[in-house]
Short mmCIF file of C-alpha atoms in Angstrom, two decimals:
data_model
loop_
_atom_site.label_atom_id
_atom_site.label_comp_id
_atom_site.label_asym_id
_atom_site.label_seq_id
_atom_site.Cartn_x
_atom_site.Cartn_y
_atom_site.Cartn_z
CA MET G 1 -26.10 98.51 47.65
CA LYS G 2 -28.58 97.66 45.12
CA LEU G 3 -32.07 99.08 44.56
CA CYS G 4 -35.13 98.12 43.66
CA LYS G 5 -38.33 96.64 42.10
CA THR G 6 -40.87 99.16 41.38
CA TYR G 7 -44.80 98.29 41.62
CA VAL G 8 -47.50 100.43 40.42
CA VAL G 9 -50.46 100.48 42.90
CA PRO G 10 -53.38 102.94 43.12
CA TYR G 11 -53.18 103.30 46.62
CA LEU G 12 -50.23 101.99 48.82
CA ILE G 13 -50.62 100.01 51.96
CA LEU G 14 -48.01 99.17 54.64
CA THR G 15 -47.59 96.43 57.00
CA LEU G 16 -46.01 98.13 60.03
CA PHE G 17 -46.95 101.37 61.62
CA LEU G 18 -44.17 106.50 61.33
CA THR G 19 -41.10 110.30 63.30
CA ALA G 20 -39.45 113.66 63.58
CA GLY G 21 -36.78 115.08 61.37
CA LEU G 22 -37.03 111.35 61.96
CA MET G 23 -37.88 109.79 65.26
CA LEU G 24 -36.80 106.46 66.60
CA THR G 25 -38.04 104.54 69.66
CA GLY G 26 -35.60 105.17 72.54
CA CYS G 27 -33.11 107.37 70.53
CA ALA G 28 -32.63 111.01 69.44
CA PRO G 29 -34.11 112.56 66.22
CA LEU G 30 -32.12 111.79 63.22
CA SER G 31 -30.47 114.50 61.11
CA ALA G 32 -32.27 115.19 58.02
CA GLU G 33 -29.24 115.90 55.69
CA ALA G 34 -29.72 114.37 52.45
CA ALA G 35 -27.43 111.61 51.09
CA PRO G 36 -27.29 110.87 47.41
CA ALA G 37 -30.50 109.30 46.02
CA PRO G 38 -30.72 105.55 45.59
CA GLU G 39 -30.16 104.17 42.33
CA SER G 40 -33.16 102.49 40.83
CA GLU G 41 -33.99 99.69 38.37
CA SER G 42 -37.51 98.97 37.71
CA ALA G 43 -40.10 96.31 36.87
CA THR G 44 -43.78 96.74 37.10
CA SER G 45 -46.65 94.71 38.03
CA VAL G 46 -50.29 95.73 38.73
CA GLN G 47 -51.37 94.96 42.27
CA PRO G 48 -54.88 95.53 43.60
CA PRO G 49 -55.31 98.04 46.55
CA GLU G 50 -55.50 96.40 50.15
CA GLN G 51 -57.58 99.28 51.41
CA ALA G 52 -59.62 101.91 49.69
CA LEU G 53 -59.21 105.45 50.79
CA ASP G 54 -62.32 107.55 51.50
CA ALA G 55 -63.44 109.14 48.20
CA PRO G 56 -59.93 110.50 47.10
CA LEU G 57 -60.45 113.59 45.07
CA ASN G 58 -59.46 113.08 41.30
CA ALA G 59 -56.86 110.64 42.55
CA ALA G 60 -56.39 109.47 38.85
CA ASP G 61 -54.75 112.57 38.13
CA TYR G 62 -51.43 111.13 39.46
CA GLU G 63 -50.22 107.74 40.54
CA LEU G 64 -47.87 106.51 43.23
CA VAL G 65 -45.25 103.91 42.35
CA THR G 66 -43.40 101.82 44.93
CA HIS G 67 -39.74 101.83 45.03
CA VAL G 68 -37.62 99.36 47.23
CA TYR G 69 -34.33 100.15 48.73
CA GLU G 70 -32.21 97.21 49.92
CA GLU G 71 -28.77 96.63 51.31
CA ALA G 72 -28.33 92.98 51.79
CA ASP G 73 -24.95 93.52 54.04
CA ARG G 74 -27.09 95.55 56.50
CA ARG G 75 -30.14 93.72 56.17
CA ILE G 76 -32.03 96.89 55.03
CA LYS G 77 -35.16 97.04 53.01
CA ILE G 78 -37.27 100.08 52.89
CA ALA G 79 -40.38 100.53 50.65
CA TYR G 80 -41.18 104.19 49.76
CA PRO G 81 -43.57 106.04 47.00
CA GLN G 82 -42.79 108.02 44.26
CA ILE G 83 -45.27 110.34 42.28
CA THR G 84 -45.64 109.85 38.52
CA GLY G 85 -48.09 111.28 36.07
CA PHE G 86 -48.40 114.54 38.00
CA LYS G 87 -49.08 117.76 35.73
CA GLY G 88 -45.85 119.71 36.43
CA GLU G 89 -42.61 117.95 36.23
CA LEU G 90 -40.67 120.34 38.38
CA LEU G 91 -43.16 119.92 41.27
CA GLN G 92 -43.08 116.30 40.91
CA ASP G 93 -39.30 116.14 40.99
CA TYR G 94 -39.44 118.37 44.39
CA MET G 95 -42.14 116.05 45.92
CA ASN G 96 -40.25 113.06 44.98
CA GLN G 97 -37.31 114.38 46.74
CA SER G 98 -39.29 114.79 49.86
CA LEU G 99 -40.64 111.46 49.66
CA ARG G 100 -37.23 109.88 49.18
CA LYS G 101 -35.56 111.88 51.93
CA PRO G 102 -36.48 109.39 54.74
CA VAL G 103 -34.71 106.63 52.95
CA GLU G 104 -31.66 108.74 52.35
CA VAL G 105 -31.47 109.77 56.27
CA LEU G 106 -31.99 106.23 57.45
CA THR G 107 -29.23 104.74 55.08
CA ASP G 108 -26.79 107.45 55.37
CA GLY G 109 -23.94 106.10 57.43
CA THR G 110 -23.82 102.73 59.33
CA THR G 111 -25.99 103.61 62.53
CA TYR G 112 -28.69 101.39 61.59
CA THR G 113 -28.99 97.68 60.45
CA ASP G 114 -31.98 95.26 60.11
CA LEU G 115 -34.35 97.91 58.67
CA ASP G 116 -37.57 96.82 57.60
CA VAL G 117 -39.86 99.73 56.70
CA ASP G 118 -42.95 100.03 54.66
CA PHE G 119 -45.31 102.83 53.89
CA LYS G 120 -49.06 103.55 53.82
CA VAL G 121 -51.12 106.31 51.90
CA THR G 122 -53.43 108.08 54.50
CA LEU G 123 -54.66 110.76 52.20
CA LYS G 124 -54.44 111.20 48.55
CA THR G 125 -56.45 114.05 46.79
CA GLN G 126 -55.93 116.66 44.23
CA GLU G 127 -54.62 119.19 46.77
CA ARG G 128 -52.86 116.97 49.46
CA LEU G 129 -50.69 113.72 49.73
CA SER G 130 -50.07 112.16 53.17
CA VAL G 131 -47.79 109.00 53.68
CA ILE G 132 -46.57 107.36 56.64
CA LEU G 133 -43.62 105.09 56.84
CA THR G 134 -43.35 102.63 59.78
CA GLY G 135 -41.17 99.53 60.72
CA THR G 136 -38.39 98.35 63.01
CA GLY G 137 -34.54 98.29 63.00
CA GLN G 138 -31.54 97.82 65.18
CA LEU G 139 -28.91 100.39 66.55
CA GLU G 140 -25.25 99.51 66.59
CA GLY G 141 -25.00 97.27 69.68
CA GLY G 142 -28.18 95.40 68.74
CA ARG G 143 -30.99 97.68 70.54
CA GLU G 144 -34.19 97.44 68.48
CA PHE G 145 -36.22 100.43 67.99
CA ASN G 146 -39.70 101.02 66.12
CA TYR G 147 -39.85 103.69 63.38
CA LEU G 148 -42.40 106.05 62.49
CA ASN G 149 -42.31 109.03 60.23
CA SER G 150 -44.61 111.00 57.83
CA VAL G 151 -44.39 112.98 54.59
CA ASN G 152 -47.18 115.47 53.96
CA LEU G 153 -47.16 117.39 50.68
CA ASP G 154 -49.00 120.38 49.39
CA LEU G 155 -49.60 119.50 45.81
CA LYS G 156 -50.41 123.15 44.84
CA THR G 157 -46.70 124.19 45.89
CA SER G 158 -44.88 120.79 46.28
CA ASN G 159 -43.90 121.95 49.85
CA GLU G 160 -43.95 119.73 52.83
CA ILE G 161 -46.61 120.35 55.54
CA THR G 162 -45.22 119.97 58.95
CA PHE G 163 -46.37 120.68 62.49
CA GLU G 164 -44.56 123.97 62.47
CA THR G 165 -46.15 125.07 59.09
CA PHE G 166 -49.63 123.58 59.73
CA ILE G 167 -50.71 125.47 62.94
CA LYS G 168 -51.19 129.21 62.64
CA GLU G 169 -48.13 131.02 64.24
CA ASP G 170 -50.00 133.66 66.16
CA PRO G 171 -49.98 133.21 69.97
CA VAL G 172 -53.79 132.82 70.47
CA SER G 173 -54.04 129.92 67.71
CA ARG G 174 -50.86 128.25 69.17
CA GLU G 175 -52.37 128.51 72.76
CA ALA G 176 -55.84 127.15 71.74
CA PHE G 177 -54.27 124.21 69.84
CA THR G 178 -52.04 123.36 72.89
CA LYS G 179 -55.05 123.28 75.01
CA LEU G 180 -56.96 121.24 72.83
CA LEU G 181 -54.30 118.74 72.07
CA ASP G 182 -53.44 118.40 75.72
CA GLN G 183 -57.23 117.86 76.64
CA LYS G 184 -57.39 115.01 74.05
CA LEU G 185 -54.00 113.34 75.45
CA LYS G 186 -55.38 113.49 78.72
CA ALA G 187 -58.76 112.05 77.85
CA SER G 188 -56.76 109.33 76.24
CA GLY G 189 -55.00 108.49 79.40
CA TYR G 190 -51.70 110.23 78.62
CA SER G 191 -51.33 112.56 81.56
CA GLU G 192 -47.96 114.36 80.47
CA GLY G 193 -49.29 116.34 77.76
CA ALA G 194 -47.67 116.55 74.28
CA GLU G 195 -43.98 116.77 73.79
CA TYR G 196 -43.95 119.42 70.95
CA GLU G 197 -40.37 119.38 70.19
CA GLY G 198 -40.86 116.18 68.37
CA LEU G 199 -44.41 116.58 67.42
CA ARG G 200 -45.40 115.35 63.89
CA LEU G 201 -48.56 114.75 62.00
CA PHE G 202 -50.29 113.03 59.17
CA PHE G 203 -53.64 113.42 57.36
CA ARG G 204 -56.68 111.26 56.98
CA PRO G 205 -59.96 112.40 55.06
CA GLU G 206 -61.78 113.67 58.22
CA GLU G 207 -59.03 114.15 60.72
CA VAL G 208 -55.36 114.97 61.58
CA VAL G 209 -53.22 112.41 63.62
CA PHE G 210 -50.58 113.95 65.84
CA PHE G 211 -47.61 111.79 67.09
CA PHE G 212 -44.52 111.62 68.99
CA MET G 213 -42.11 109.45 70.86
CA PRO G 214 -41.95 110.17 74.48
CA LEU G 215 -38.39 111.56 75.66
CA ASP G 216 -38.28 108.82 78.32
CA ASP G 217 -35.50 106.39 77.09
CA SER G 218 -37.71 103.47 78.19
CA ALA G 219 -40.44 104.48 75.74
CA GLU G 220 -41.04 102.03 73.03
CA ALA G 221 -44.35 103.13 71.37
CA PHE G 222 -45.37 106.25 69.79
CA VAL G 223 -48.17 108.41 71.30
CA GLN G 224 -50.64 109.23 68.67
CA ILE G 225 -53.84 111.25 69.06
CA SER G 226 -56.62 111.83 66.28
CA VAL G 227 -58.18 115.28 66.05
CA PRO G 228 -61.40 115.80 63.75
CA ASN G 229 -60.81 118.49 61.11
CA VAL G 230 -63.78 120.33 62.41
CA GLU G 231 -62.06 120.97 65.69
CA LEU G 232 -59.05 122.43 64.06
CA GLU G 233 -61.01 125.05 62.07
CA GLY G 234 -59.42 128.58 62.64
CA LEU G 235 -56.26 127.02 64.09
CA VAL G 236 -54.61 125.84 61.05
CA LYS G 237 -53.34 127.19 57.80
CA ASP G 238 -54.79 126.56 54.35
CA THR G 239 -51.78 127.76 52.21
CA PHE G 240 -48.18 126.47 52.69
CA GLY G 241 -45.66 128.66 51.00
CA GLU G 242 -44.97 129.92 47.40
CA ARG G 243 -45.07 127.71 44.24
CA PRO G 244 -41.45 127.34 43.14
CA ALA G 245 -40.37 129.19 39.84
CA SER G 246 -39.88 126.96 36.79
#
């Protein structure tokens, strides 16, 4: 296997559209055990942003660099971001491990072929980074699937933000959130309610997008529902664990 060309971009865009531990269309979530990090070679070229984010806060404090993992034999090409220029080398290393983890899971073993995955930055501020990865691939036997996953980082601690750590844990908050999300899903025409076992999220400036793949084996598309930040007030946390010791 071989890696990778590197492109410096202020904001990184993707072409395809992100799931749990990791989620794939029509199959169970993948294990999140880490494989060895891809090797990398780098060359740089400046590329203009294809889409401006909404007023990112002090976005110049750090940059994102595109890495591309490729395997010719299995026809795999996965673009993923890495952080550079962040104040705090240890935190940067931890966050880059989190951003690299989806690639390691997808390429560990021989289950998947014909992977074409890209990424998009949906939020980039001084406090939080949210990235989605989307694409397509094939399982052994030739069955195609859609891929959707997210990596959300708390830049204060380097910790990942997941559905489990984002929503407050007390029963009242959980019940209120469940009611809110189910109402929005039903209003959007999805009568089954959310499947919380595989529920994931990503952030935008003014809203949070929750998504999951229905457990029905015939399902081919992810269900996504956007909830404005103002409607989540009082239900979500604003701290996400301890900052690691240096």
